[in-house]
Structures are given as structure tokens and as C-alpha cells.
């Protein structure tokens, strides 16, 4: 199964992508996670993108396209993948189509998660991320057992720079400015399906699995 997950920051794409990846045994490819891993490792790529990521700006297309191309070339992506956070611009979408053609594969569905800006802001400003392993928590919806400490590895949790309210608003504005073109592009393929990202994660996941049944995807 090959999926693209679209939607504003805080729509729950990452949560659904993780659940889907586990259920269908395919990799969850999040460009945001890859870039943050590189930043944690202080690699050349990490240093190059840190300014953009921390301030909520989009990383230049040519950089993220290269990241995705390299990731899709890995063996575990041969039988399927879930792209989360990519593409974000029409140019990225077009380049992705070209890359997939080179690999002789196609996307099954594009899932578009809609959610209101207030829900996005509430979710992101309450999100806390582990400094070491990157696991996500939420102060209200998914609190860690010990305040400020990761349940998985015991490291400190922090609020991402780009999850601060001012930066979230900027990310949402950037998302809005790119969305119409991207959505129209994928609507034209007949493979776009809209899902409300406002419900609880388990409900959204059940809806998705039902949808895959109807679409004969497994
Ligand atoms: P995310 O975790 O998907 O919200 O991404 C966090 C940040 O990583 C974004 O605000 C951008 O700075 C950068 N980023 C992730 N994916 C992309 C992309 N497809 N194009 C440009 N920048 C991206």
C-alpha cells in the first residue's frame, strides 16, 4: 500500500501514519522526523535545515525532494510506504510523481486530513517531544507517566520551537497558501479522500481501515 497523507500541522497525520505503518507493516516516512533526526545528529543536512524548521518555514524544495528520493530508494519502501508531510508544494508533488515513475510505482490513495486552526493550535501547543528518541506526548490527551519525562527512554520532554503558538500560526498560514494548488492537483487524479482530523485518533483510524476495505486496499 502506498499512501500520501496531507493536511495542516496538528491534523493528526503523524499519529495515523504510525498506526497505519504498524497495521500494514510499511514504513512511515515523515520528512519532518527525518529533518529533526538530522538536526539532532548535527549533520551537514541538519545544520542546513535547522533555521527553516525552527522558524516554521518550508525547507527549500530541492533539499526535501532529495531526502525523499533517497528514503524511497531504501529496501523497506519497495513494498509500500506512508508519506507524511511530503509533498507540501505543487512542485514537490510533481517531482514526487517523476521519482515514483522512475521506480515504476504509483500511489494508491492520498488522504487529506481536515481540521480547524483552533484544533491544530491546541494539539501542537500541548505536544511534548522526547529530546532523545523523538516520541510524542500531549499534556492533556497523552501525558507521560512522569511529568516531563519520556515513558520510552527516560529522557527529557520539550516543546518544539515550531510548536510555539506564534510559529504554529505561521506554519498554518504557509500551509494554507500552498494547499489549494496541491489539493486540486491530487483531486484531478481521482485518488484523494477527505477525512476529518478533528475526532479522536482511534475513531479516525477505524474510519481509515473501513475505507481501505471499501477500496480493496490491504
Ligand atoms: P512536520 O513535522 O511535518 O510538521 O515538519 C516540520 C518542519 O519540517 C516544517 O515546518 C518544515 O520546516 C520542515 N518540512 C517538513 N516537511 C517538509 C516539506 N515537505 N517541505 C518543506 N519543508 C518541510
JSON list of C-alpha atoms and ligand atoms in Angstrom, two decimals:
[
{"chain": "A", "resi": 1, "resn": "UNK", "atom": "CA", "xyz": [0.00, 0.00, 0.00]},
{"chain": "A", "resi": 2, "resn": "UNK", "atom": "CA", "xyz": [1.34, 3.45, -0.93]},
{"chain": "A", "resi": 3, "resn": "UNK", "atom": "CA", "xyz": [-0.23, 6.44, 0.74]},
{"chain": "A", "resi": 4, "resn": "UNK", "atom": "CA", "xyz": [0.27, 10.18, 0.94]},
{"chain": "A", "resi": 5, "resn": "UNK", "atom": "CA", "xyz": [-1.09, 11.97, 4.00]},
{"chain": "A", "resi": 6, "resn": "UNK", "atom": "CA", "xyz": [-1.95, 15.64, 3.51]},
{"chain": "A", "resi": 7, "resn": "UNK", "atom": "CA", "xyz": [-3.32, 18.16, 5.98]},
{"chain": "A", "resi": 8, "resn": "UNK", "atom": "CA", "xyz": [-2.36, 21.08, 8.18]},
{"chain": "A", "resi": 9, "resn": "UNK", "atom": "CA", "xyz": [0.09, 20.77, 11.05]},
{"chain": "A", "resi": 10, "resn": "UNK", "atom": "CA", "xyz": [-1.74, 19.26, 14.01]},
{"chain": "A", "resi": 11, "resn": "UNK", "atom": "CA", "xyz": [-4.33, 17.38, 11.93]},
{"chain": "A", "resi": 12, "resn": "UNK", "atom": "CA", "xyz": [-3.15, 14.05, 13.33]},
{"chain": "A", "resi": 13, "resn": "UNK", "atom": "CA", "xyz": [-1.34, 12.81, 10.22]},
{"chain": "A", "resi": 14, "resn": "UNK", "atom": "CA", "xyz": [1.67, 11.61, 12.19]},
{"chain": "A", "resi": 15, "resn": "UNK", "atom": "CA", "xyz": [-0.48, 9.69, 14.68]},
{"chain": "A", "resi": 16, "resn": "UNK", "atom": "CA", "xyz": [-2.47, 7.97, 11.92]},
{"chain": "A", "resi": 17, "resn": "UNK", "atom": "CA", "xyz": [0.66, 7.29, 9.90]},
{"chain": "A", "resi": 18, "resn": "UNK", "atom": "CA", "xyz": [2.24, 5.48, 12.87]},
{"chain": "A", "resi": 19, "resn": "UNK", "atom": "CA", "xyz": [-0.91, 3.38, 13.43]},
{"chain": "A", "resi": 20, "resn": "UNK", "atom": "CA", "xyz": [-1.18, 2.54, 9.72]},
{"chain": "A", "resi": 21, "resn": "UNK", "atom": "CA", "xyz": [2.51, 1.69, 9.45]},
{"chain": "A", "resi": 22, "resn": "UNK", "atom": "CA", "xyz": [2.18, -0.76, 12.34]},
{"chain": "A", "resi": 23, "resn": "UNK", "atom": "CA", "xyz": [-1.02, -2.35, 10.99]},
{"chain": "A", "resi": 24, "resn": "UNK", "atom": "CA", "xyz": [0.19, -2.73, 7.39]},
{"chain": "A", "resi": 25, "resn": "UNK", "atom": "CA", "xyz": [3.92, -3.27, 8.05]},
{"chain": "A", "resi": 26, "resn": "UNK", "atom": "CA", "xyz": [5.07, -0.46, 5.80]},
{"chain": "A", "resi": 27, "resn": "UNK", "atom": "CA", "xyz": [7.43, 2.40, 6.67]},
{"chain": "A", "resi": 28, "resn": "UNK", "atom": "CA", "xyz": [6.15, 5.74, 7.91]},
{"chain": "A", "resi": 29, "resn": "UNK", "atom": "CA", "xyz": [8.19, 8.35, 6.07]},
{"chain": "A", "resi": 30, "resn": "UNK", "atom": "CA", "xyz": [7.87, 11.73, 7.73]},
{"chain": "A", "resi": 31, "resn": "UNK", "atom": "CA", "xyz": [10.04, 14.43, 6.24]},
{"chain": "A", "resi": 32, "resn": "UNK", "atom": "CA", "xyz": [9.69, 16.42, 9.48]},
{"chain": "A", "resi": 33, "resn": "UNK", "atom": "CA", "xyz": [11.01, 13.44, 11.52]},
{"chain": "A", "resi": 34, "resn": "UNK", "atom": "CA", "xyz": [13.89, 12.87, 9.09]},
{"chain": "A", "resi": 35, "resn": "UNK", "atom": "CA", "xyz": [14.90, 16.53, 9.23]},
{"chain": "A", "resi": 36, "resn": "UNK", "atom": "CA", "xyz": [14.65, 16.66, 13.04]},
{"chain": "A", "resi": 37, "resn": "UNK", "atom": "CA", "xyz": [16.77, 13.47, 13.30]},
{"chain": "A", "resi": 38, "resn": "UNK", "atom": "CA", "xyz": [19.40, 15.14, 11.15]},
{"chain": "A", "resi": 39, "resn": "UNK", "atom": "CA", "xyz": [19.26, 18.25, 13.33]},
{"chain": "A", "resi": 40, "resn": "UNK", "atom": "CA", "xyz": [19.70, 16.13, 16.50]},
{"chain": "A", "resi": 41, "resn": "UNK", "atom": "CA", "xyz": [22.71, 14.46, 14.88]},
{"chain": "A", "resi": 42, "resn": "UNK", "atom": "CA", "xyz": [24.12, 17.88, 13.84]},
{"chain": "A", "resi": 43, "resn": "UNK", "atom": "CA", "xyz": [24.77, 16.51, 10.35]},
{"chain": "A", "resi": 44, "resn": "UNK", "atom": "CA", "xyz": [25.51, 18.80, 7.41]},
{"chain": "A", "resi": 45, "resn": "UNK", "atom": "CA", "xyz": [21.89, 18.41, 6.30]},
{"chain": "A", "resi": 46, "resn": "UNK", "atom": "CA", "xyz": [20.64, 19.03, 9.85]},
{"chain": "A", "resi": 47, "resn": "UNK", "atom": "CA", "xyz": [22.64, 22.26, 10.10]},
{"chain": "A", "resi": 48, "resn": "UNK", "atom": "CA", "xyz": [21.43, 23.38, 6.68]},
{"chain": "A", "resi": 49, "resn": "UNK", "atom": "CA", "xyz": [17.73, 22.95, 7.52]},
{"chain": "A", "resi": 50, "resn": "UNK", "atom": "CA", "xyz": [17.66, 23.92, 11.23]},
{"chain": "A", "resi": 51, "resn": "UNK", "atom": "CA", "xyz": [16.87, 27.60, 10.64]},
{"chain": "A", "resi": 52, "resn": "UNK", "atom": "CA", "xyz": [13.90, 26.80, 8.41]},
{"chain": "A", "resi": 53, "resn": "UNK", "atom": "CA", "xyz": [12.47, 24.09, 10.66]},
{"chain": "A", "resi": 54, "resn": "UNK", "atom": "CA", "xyz": [12.79, 26.05, 13.91]},
{"chain": "A", "resi": 55, "resn": "UNK", "atom": "CA", "xyz": [11.14, 29.13, 12.44]},
{"chain": "A", "resi": 56, "resn": "UNK", "atom": "CA", "xyz": [8.31, 27.17, 10.79]},
{"chain": "A", "resi": 57, "resn": "UNK", "atom": "CA", "xyz": [9.43, 27.99, 7.23]},
{"chain": "A", "resi": 58, "resn": "UNK", "atom": "CA", "xyz": [9.39, 25.39, 4.49]},
{"chain": "A", "resi": 59, "resn": "UNK", "atom": "CA", "xyz": [12.76, 23.84, 3.73]},
{"chain": "A", "resi": 60, "resn": "UNK", "atom": "CA", "xyz": [13.67, 24.52, 0.06]},
{"chain": "A", "resi": 61, "resn": "UNK", "atom": "CA", "xyz": [12.08, 22.03, -2.32]},
{"chain": "A", "resi": 62, "resn": "UNK", "atom": "CA", "xyz": [15.34, 20.71, -3.77]},
{"chain": "A", "resi": 63, "resn": "UNK", "atom": "CA", "xyz": [16.56, 19.65, -0.30]},
{"chain": "A", "resi": 64, "resn": "UNK", "atom": "CA", "xyz": [13.39, 17.80, 0.75]},
{"chain": "A", "resi": 65, "resn": "UNK", "atom": "CA", "xyz": [12.94, 16.20, -2.66]},
{"chain": "A", "resi": 66, "resn": "UNK", "atom": "CA", "xyz": [16.43, 14.74, -2.40]},
{"chain": "A", "resi": 67, "resn": "UNK", "atom": "CA", "xyz": [15.70, 13.49, 1.14]},
{"chain": "A", "resi": 68, "resn": "UNK", "atom": "CA", "xyz": [12.52, 11.74, -0.03]},
{"chain": "A", "resi": 69, "resn": "UNK", "atom": "CA", "xyz": [14.14, 10.31, -3.14]},
{"chain": "A", "resi": 70, "resn": "UNK", "atom": "CA", "xyz": [16.92, 8.74, -1.04]},
{"chain": "A", "resi": 71, "resn": "UNK", "atom": "CA", "xyz": [14.45, 7.41, 1.51]},
{"chain": "A", "resi": 72, "resn": "UNK", "atom": "CA", "xyz": [12.15, 5.86, -1.11]},
{"chain": "A", "resi": 73, "resn": "UNK", "atom": "CA", "xyz": [15.13, 4.10, -2.68]},
{"chain": "A", "resi": 74, "resn": "UNK", "atom": "CA", "xyz": [15.67, 2.05, 0.51]},
{"chain": "A", "resi": 75, "resn": "UNK", "atom": "CA", "xyz": [14.67, -1.59, 0.50]},
{"chain": "A", "resi": 76, "resn": "UNK", "atom": "CA", "xyz": [11.89, -1.27, 3.12]},
{"chain": "A", "resi": 77, "resn": "UNK", "atom": "CA", "xyz": [9.95, 1.16, 0.90]},
{"chain": "A", "resi": 78, "resn": "UNK", "atom": "CA", "xyz": [9.77, -1.27, -2.00]},
{"chain": "A", "resi": 79, "resn": "UNK", "atom": "CA", "xyz": [6.51, -2.87, -0.85]},
{"chain": "A", "resi": 80, "resn": "UNK", "atom": "CA", "xyz": [4.77, 0.27, 0.32]},
{"chain": "A", "resi": 81, "resn": "UNK", "atom": "CA", "xyz": [5.07, 3.45, 2.35]},
{"chain": "A", "resi": 82, "resn": "UNK", "atom": "CA", "xyz": [3.18, 6.23, 4.04]},
{"chain": "A", "resi": 83, "resn": "UNK", "atom": "CA", "xyz": [4.39, 9.70, 3.18]},
{"chain": "A", "resi": 84, "resn": "UNK", "atom": "CA", "xyz": [3.62, 12.18, 5.95]},
{"chain": "A", "resi": 85, "resn": "UNK", "atom": "CA", "xyz": [4.42, 15.86, 5.48]},
{"chain": "A", "resi": 86, "resn": "UNK", "atom": "CA", "xyz": [5.52, 15.47, 1.87]},
{"chain": "A", "resi": 87, "resn": "UNK", "atom": "CA", "xyz": [4.63, 16.81, -0.63]},
{"chain": "A", "resi": 88, "resn": "UNK", "atom": "CA", "xyz": [3.82, 20.26, 0.70]},
{"chain": "A", "resi": 89, "resn": "UNK", "atom": "CA", "xyz": [4.07, 22.24, -2.55]},
{"chain": "A", "resi": 90, "resn": "UNK", "atom": "CA", "xyz": [2.87, 21.61, -6.07]},
{"chain": "A", "resi": 91, "resn": "UNK", "atom": "CA", "xyz": [6.49, 21.46, -7.23]},
{"chain": "A", "resi": 92, "resn": "UNK", "atom": "CA", "xyz": [7.22, 18.73, -4.65]},
{"chain": "A", "resi": 93, "resn": "UNK", "atom": "CA", "xyz": [4.12, 16.81, -5.80]},
{"chain": "A", "resi": 94, "resn": "UNK", "atom": "CA", "xyz": [5.22, 16.95, -9.43]},
{"chain": "A", "resi": 95, "resn": "UNK", "atom": "CA", "xyz": [8.75, 15.89, -8.58]},
{"chain": "A", "resi": 96, "resn": "UNK", "atom": "CA", "xyz": [7.39, 13.02, -6.50]},
{"chain": "A", "resi": 97, "resn": "UNK", "atom": "CA", "xyz": [5.37, 11.78, -9.46]},
{"chain": "A", "resi": 98, "resn": "UNK", "atom": "CA", "xyz": [8.54, 11.80, -11.56]},
{"chain": "A", "resi": 99, "resn": "UNK", "atom": "CA", "xyz": [10.51, 9.90, -8.90]},
{"chain": "A", "resi": 100, "resn": "UNK", "atom": "CA", "xyz": [7.78, 7.29, -8.49]},
{"chain": "A", "resi": 101, "resn": "UNK", "atom": "CA", "xyz": [7.61, 6.83, -12.26]},
{"chain": "A", "resi": 102, "resn": "UNK", "atom": "CA", "xyz": [11.36, 6.15, -12.25]},
{"chain": "A", "resi": 103, "resn": "UNK", "atom": "CA", "xyz": [10.75, 3.44, -9.64]},
{"chain": "A", "resi": 104, "resn": "UNK", "atom": "CA", "xyz": [7.79, 2.22, -11.72]},
{"chain": "A", "resi": 105, "resn": "UNK", "atom": "CA", "xyz": [5.33, 2.55, -8.84]},
{"chain": "A", "resi": 106, "resn": "UNK", "atom": "CA", "xyz": [2.22, 4.60, -8.14]},
{"chain": "A", "resi": 107, "resn": "UNK", "atom": "CA", "xyz": [0.37, 5.95, -5.12]},
{"chain": "A", "resi": 108, "resn": "UNK", "atom": "CA", "xyz": [-2.86, 4.17, -4.12]},
{"chain": "A", "resi": 109, "resn": "UNK", "atom": "CA", "xyz": [-4.55, 6.96, -2.19]},
{"chain": "A", "resi": 110, "resn": "UNK", "atom": "CA", "xyz": [-3.99, 10.49, -1.00]},
{"chain": "A", "resi": 111, "resn": "UNK", "atom": "CA", "xyz": [-5.62, 11.04, 2.40]},
{"chain": "A", "resi": 112, "resn": "UNK", "atom": "CA", "xyz": [-6.48, 14.63, 3.16]},
{"chain": "A", "resi": 113, "resn": "UNK", "atom": "CA", "xyz": [-6.99, 15.32, 6.87]},
{"chain": "A", "resi": 114, "resn": "UNK", "atom": "CA", "xyz": [-9.01, 18.45, 7.50]},
{"chain": "A", "resi": 115, "resn": "UNK", "atom": "CA", "xyz": [-9.01, 20.21, 10.84]},
{"chain": "A", "resi": 116, "resn": "UNK", "atom": "CA", "xyz": [-9.74, 23.68, 12.15]},
{"chain": "A", "resi": 117, "resn": "UNK", "atom": "CA", "xyz": [-6.90, 26.07, 13.08]},
{"chain": "A", "resi": 118, "resn": "UNK", "atom": "CA", "xyz": [-8.05, 26.12, 16.74]},
{"chain": "A", "resi": 119, "resn": "UNK", "atom": "CA", "xyz": [-7.74, 22.31, 16.98]},
{"chain": "A", "resi": 120, "resn": "UNK", "atom": "CA", "xyz": [-4.29, 22.46, 15.36]},
{"chain": "A", "resi": 121, "resn": "UNK", "atom": "CA", "xyz": [-3.10, 25.11, 17.80]},
{"chain": "A", "resi": 122, "resn": "UNK", "atom": "CA", "xyz": [-4.45, 23.23, 20.83]},
{"chain": "A", "resi": 123, "resn": "UNK", "atom": "CA", "xyz": [-2.82, 19.98, 19.72]},
{"chain": "A", "resi": 124, "resn": "UNK", "atom": "CA", "xyz": [0.55, 21.45, 18.85]},
{"chain": "A", "resi": 125, "resn": "UNK", "atom": "CA", "xyz": [0.97, 23.79, 21.80]},
{"chain": "A", "resi": 126, "resn": "UNK", "atom": "CA", "xyz": [0.24, 20.83, 24.14]},
{"chain": "A", "resi": 127, "resn": "UNK", "atom": "CA", "xyz": [2.60, 18.47, 22.32]},
{"chain": "A", "resi": 128, "resn": "UNK", "atom": "CA", "xyz": [5.82, 17.48, 24.08]},
{"chain": "A", "resi": 129, "resn": "UNK", "atom": "CA", "xyz": [8.58, 15.60, 22.31]},
{"chain": "A", "resi": 130, "resn": "UNK", "atom": "CA", "xyz": [11.37, 13.45, 23.72]},
{"chain": "A", "resi": 131, "resn": "UNK", "atom": "CA", "xyz": [14.78, 15.09, 23.25]},
{"chain": "A", "resi": 132, "resn": "UNK", "atom": "CA", "xyz": [16.41, 11.74, 22.76]},
{"chain": "A", "resi": 133, "resn": "UNK", "atom": "CA", "xyz": [14.09, 9.30, 20.94]},
{"chain": "A", "resi": 134, "resn": "UNK", "atom": "CA", "xyz": [11.63, 11.78, 19.42]},
{"chain": "A", "resi": 135, "resn": "UNK", "atom": "CA", "xyz": [8.49, 10.12, 20.88]},
{"chain": "A", "resi": 136, "resn": "UNK", "atom": "CA", "xyz": [5.49, 12.45, 21.06]},
{"chain": "A", "resi": 137, "resn": "UNK", "atom": "CA", "xyz": [3.25, 13.11, 24.06]},
{"chain": "A", "resi": 138, "resn": "UNK", "atom": "CA", "xyz": [0.45, 15.57, 24.75]},
{"chain": "A", "resi": 139, "resn": "UNK", "atom": "CA", "xyz": [-0.04, 17.37, 28.06]},
{"chain": "A", "resi": 140, "resn": "UNK", "atom": "CA", "xyz": [-3.76, 16.50, 28.14]},
{"chain": "A", "resi": 141, "resn": "UNK", "atom": "CA", "xyz": [-4.53, 13.81, 25.54]},
{"chain": "A", "resi": 142, "resn": "UNK", "atom": "CA", "xyz": [-1.46, 11.62, 26.03]},
{"chain": "A", "resi": 143, "resn": "UNK", "atom": "CA", "xyz": [0.51, 12.67, 29.11]},
{"chain": "A", "resi": 144, "resn": "UNK", "atom": "CA", "xyz": [3.68, 10.81, 30.08]},
{"chain": "A", "resi": 145, "resn": "UNK", "atom": "CA", "xyz": [3.60, 8.75, 33.29]},
{"chain": "A", "resi": 146, "resn": "UNK", "atom": "CA", "xyz": [6.11, 11.12, 34.91]},
{"chain": "A", "resi": 147, "resn": "UNK", "atom": "CA", "xyz": [5.74, 14.80, 34.09]},
{"chain": "A", "resi": 148, "resn": "UNK", "atom": "CA", "xyz": [8.35, 15.98, 31.61]},
{"chain": "A", "resi": 149, "resn": "UNK", "atom": "CA", "xyz": [9.94, 12.53, 31.20]},
{"chain": "A", "resi": 150, "resn": "UNK", "atom": "CA", "xyz": [9.72, 10.16, 28.23]},
{"chain": "A", "resi": 151, "resn": "UNK", "atom": "CA", "xyz": [7.97, 6.82, 29.04]},
{"chain": "A", "resi": 152, "resn": "UNK", "atom": "CA", "xyz": [10.14, 5.02, 26.46]},
{"chain": "A", "resi": 153, "resn": "UNK", "atom": "CA", "xyz": [13.68, 6.16, 27.27]},
{"chain": "A", "resi": 154, "resn": "UNK", "atom": "CA", "xyz": [13.52, 8.37, 30.38]},
{"chain": "A", "resi": 155, "resn": "UNK", "atom": "CA", "xyz": [14.86, 11.48, 28.63]},
{"chain": "A", "resi": 156, "resn": "UNK", "atom": "CA", "xyz": [13.54, 14.99, 28.98]},
{"chain": "A", "resi": 157, "resn": "UNK", "atom": "CA", "xyz": [10.48, 16.17, 27.03]},
{"chain": "A", "resi": 158, "resn": "UNK", "atom": "CA", "xyz": [10.42, 19.58, 25.37]},
{"chain": "A", "resi": 159, "resn": "UNK", "atom": "CA", "xyz": [8.16, 21.90, 23.41]},
{"chain": "A", "resi": 160, "resn": "UNK", "atom": "CA", "xyz": [9.37, 22.09, 19.81]},
{"chain": "A", "resi": 161, "resn": "UNK", "atom": "CA", "xyz": [10.37, 25.63, 18.79]},
{"chain": "A", "resi": 162, "resn": "UNK", "atom": "CA", "xyz": [7.98, 25.40, 15.87]},
{"chain": "A", "resi": 163, "resn": "UNK", "atom": "CA", "xyz": [5.10, 24.28, 18.15]},
{"chain": "A", "resi": 164, "resn": "UNK", "atom": "CA", "xyz": [5.07, 27.63, 19.97]},
{"chain": "A", "resi": 165, "resn": "UNK", "atom": "CA", "xyz": [1.80, 29.39, 19.20]},
{"chain": "A", "resi": 166, "resn": "UNK", "atom": "CA", "xyz": [3.26, 32.21, 17.10]},
{"chain": "A", "resi": 167, "resn": "UNK", "atom": "CA", "xyz": [5.21, 29.76, 14.93]},
{"chain": "A", "resi": 168, "resn": "UNK", "atom": "CA", "xyz": [2.23, 27.39, 14.65]},
{"chain": "A", "resi": 169, "resn": "UNK", "atom": "CA", "xyz": [0.18, 30.30, 13.25]},
{"chain": "A", "resi": 170, "resn": "UNK", "atom": "CA", "xyz": [2.93, 30.95, 10.71]},
{"chain": "A", "resi": 171, "resn": "UNK", "atom": "CA", "xyz": [3.05, 27.25, 9.74]},
{"chain": "A", "resi": 172, "resn": "UNK", "atom": "CA", "xyz": [-0.72, 27.22, 9.30]},
{"chain": "A", "resi": 173, "resn": "UNK", "atom": "CA", "xyz": [-0.56, 30.33, 7.09]},
{"chain": "A", "resi": 174, "resn": "UNK", "atom": "CA", "xyz": [2.18, 28.76, 4.95]},
{"chain": "A", "resi": 175, "resn": "UNK", "atom": "CA", "xyz": [0.14, 25.56, 4.73]},
{"chain": "A", "resi": 176, "resn": "UNK", "atom": "CA", "xyz": [-2.97, 27.49, 3.62]},
{"chain": "A", "resi": 177, "resn": "UNK", "atom": "CA", "xyz": [-1.01, 29.33, 0.93]},
{"chain": "A", "resi": 178, "resn": "UNK", "atom": "CA", "xyz": [0.17, 26.05, -0.64]},
{"chain": "A", "resi": 179, "resn": "UNK", "atom": "CA", "xyz": [-2.87, 23.87, -0.09]},
{"chain": "A", "resi": 180, "resn": "UNK", "atom": "CA", "xyz": [-5.31, 24.82, -2.82]},
{"chain": "A", "resi": 181, "resn": "UNK", "atom": "CA", "xyz": [-2.89, 24.01, -5.63]},
{"chain": "A", "resi": 182, "resn": "UNK", "atom": "CA", "xyz": [-1.81, 20.78, -4.01]},
{"chain": "A", "resi": 183, "resn": "UNK", "atom": "CA", "xyz": [-5.35, 19.58, -3.29]},
{"chain": "A", "resi": 184, "resn": "UNK", "atom": "CA", "xyz": [-6.55, 20.46, -6.80]},
{"chain": "A", "resi": 185, "resn": "UNK", "atom": "CA", "xyz": [-3.57, 18.60, -8.24]},
{"chain": "A", "resi": 186, "resn": "UNK", "atom": "CA", "xyz": [-4.45, 15.43, -6.33]},
{"chain": "A", "resi": 187, "resn": "UNK", "atom": "CA", "xyz": [-8.23, 15.81, -6.80]},
{"chain": "A", "resi": 188, "resn": "UNK", "atom": "CA", "xyz": [-7.59, 15.58, -10.52]},
{"chain": "A", "resi": 189, "resn": "UNK", "atom": "CA", "xyz": [-6.06, 12.12, -10.02]},
{"chain": "A", "resi": 190, "resn": "UNK", "atom": "CA", "xyz": [-9.33, 10.79, -8.51]},
{"chain": "A", "resi": 191, "resn": "UNK", "atom": "CA", "xyz": [-7.34, 9.31, -5.63]},
{"chain": "A", "resi": 192, "resn": "UNK", "atom": "CA", "xyz": [-7.89, 11.98, -2.99]},
{"chain": "A", "resi": 193, "resn": "UNK", "atom": "CA", "xyz": [-10.07, 11.04, 0.01]},
{"chain": "A", "resi": 194, "resn": "UNK", "atom": "CA", "xyz": [-11.06, 13.56, 2.68]},
{"chain": "A", "resi": 195, "resn": "UNK", "atom": "CA", "xyz": [-11.07, 12.63, 6.36]},
{"chain": "A", "resi": 196, "resn": "UNK", "atom": "CA", "xyz": [-11.98, 14.76, 9.36]},
{"chain": "A", "resi": 197, "resn": "UNK", "atom": "CA", "xyz": [-8.95, 15.01, 11.61]},
{"chain": "A", "resi": 198, "resn": "UNK", "atom": "CA", "xyz": [-11.00, 16.52, 14.45]},
{"chain": "A", "resi": 199, "resn": "UNK", "atom": "CA", "xyz": [-12.12, 13.20, 16.01]},
{"chain": "A", "resi": 200, "resn": "UNK", "atom": "CA", "xyz": [-10.13, 11.09, 18.45]},
{"chain": "A", "resi": 201, "resn": "UNK", "atom": "CA", "xyz": [-7.26, 9.13, 16.94]},
{"chain": "A", "resi": 202, "resn": "UNK", "atom": "CA", "xyz": [-8.88, 5.68, 17.42]},
{"chain": "A", "resi": 203, "resn": "UNK", "atom": "CA", "xyz": [-12.07, 6.78, 15.64]},
{"chain": "A", "resi": 204, "resn": "UNK", "atom": "CA", "xyz": [-10.15, 8.23, 12.71]},
{"chain": "A", "resi": 205, "resn": "UNK", "atom": "CA", "xyz": [-8.09, 5.05, 12.45]},
{"chain": "A", "resi": 206, "resn": "UNK", "atom": "CA", "xyz": [-11.23, 2.85, 12.37]},
{"chain": "A", "resi": 207, "resn": "UNK", "atom": "CA", "xyz": [-12.66, 5.04, 9.59]},
{"chain": "A", "resi": 208, "resn": "UNK", "atom": "CA", "xyz": [-9.45, 4.65, 7.61]},
{"chain": "A", "resi": 209, "resn": "UNK", "atom": "CA", "xyz": [-9.35, 0.88, 7.95]},
{"chain": "A", "resi": 210, "resn": "UNK", "atom": "CA", "xyz": [-13.03, 0.71, 6.85]},
{"chain": "A", "resi": 211, "resn": "UNK", "atom": "CA", "xyz": [-12.20, 2.89, 3.88]},
{"chain": "A", "resi": 212, "resn": "UNK", "atom": "CA", "xyz": [-9.31, 0.65, 2.86]},
{"chain": "A", "resi": 213, "resn": "UNK", "atom": "CA", "xyz": [-11.74, -2.29, 2.96]},
{"chain": "A", "resi": 214, "resn": "UNK", "atom": "CA", "xyz": [-14.08, -0.47, 0.57]},
{"chain": "A", "resi": 215, "resn": "UNK", "atom": "CA", "xyz": [-11.17, 0.48, -1.67]},
{"chain": "A", "resi": 216, "resn": "UNK", "atom": "CA", "xyz": [-9.85, -3.11, -1.59]},
{"chain": "A", "resi": 217, "resn": "UNK", "atom": "CA", "xyz": [-6.51, -1.98, -0.20]},
{"chain": "A", "resi": 218, "resn": "UNK", "atom": "CA", "xyz": [-4.56, -4.13, 2.20]},
{"chain": "B", "resi": 1, "resn": "LIG", "atom": "P1", "xyz": [6.32, 18.50, 10.27]},
{"chain": "B", "resi": 1, "resn": "LIG", "atom": "O1", "xyz": [6.91, 17.64, 11.34]},
{"chain": "B", "resi": 1, "resn": "LIG", "atom": "O2", "xyz": [5.80, 17.71, 9.10]},
{"chain": "B", "resi": 1, "resn": "LIG", "atom": "O3", "xyz": [5.32, 19.50, 10.79]},
{"chain": "B", "resi": 1, "resn": "LIG", "atom": "O4", "xyz": [7.53, 19.35, 9.67]},
{"chain": "B", "resi": 1, "resn": "LIG", "atom": "C1", "xyz": [8.28, 20.20, 10.49]},
{"chain": "B", "resi": 1, "resn": "LIG", "atom": "C2", "xyz": [9.07, 21.18, 9.63]},
{"chain": "B", "resi": 1, "resn": "LIG", "atom": "O5", "xyz": [9.97, 20.47, 8.78]},
{"chain": "B", "resi": 1, "resn": "LIG", "atom": "C3", "xyz": [8.25, 22.04, 8.69]},
{"chain": "B", "resi": 1, "resn": "LIG", "atom": "O6", "xyz": [7.69, 23.18, 9.33]},
{"chain": "B", "resi": 1, "resn": "LIG", "atom": "C4", "xyz": [9.32, 22.43, 7.67]},
{"chain": "B", "resi": 1, "resn": "LIG", "atom": "O7", "xyz": [10.21, 23.38, 8.19]},
{"chain": "B", "resi": 1, "resn": "LIG", "atom": "C5", "xyz": [10.08, 21.13, 7.51]},
{"chain": "B", "resi": 1, "resn": "LIG", "atom": "N1", "xyz": [9.47, 20.26, 6.47]},
{"chain": "B", "resi": 1, "resn": "LIG", "atom": "C6", "xyz": [8.95, 19.02, 6.66]},
{"chain": "B", "resi": 1, "resn": "LIG", "atom": "N2", "xyz": [8.48, 18.52, 5.52]},
{"chain": "B", "resi": 1, "resn": "LIG", "atom": "C7", "xyz": [8.69, 19.48, 4.57]},
{"chain": "B", "resi": 1, "resn": "LIG", "atom": "C8", "xyz": [8.40, 19.57, 3.20]},
{"chain": "B", "resi": 1, "resn": "LIG", "atom": "N3", "xyz": [7.78, 18.58, 2.53]},
{"chain": "B", "resi": 1, "resn": "LIG", "atom": "N4", "xyz": [8.77, 20.71, 2.55]},
{"chain": "B", "resi": 1, "resn": "LIG", "atom": "C9", "xyz": [9.41, 21.69, 3.18]},
{"chain": "B", "resi": 1, "resn": "LIG", "atom": "N5", "xyz": [9.69, 21.69, 4.49]},
{"chain": "B", "resi": 1, "resn": "LIG", "atom": "C10", "xyz": [9.34, 20.58, 5.19]}
]
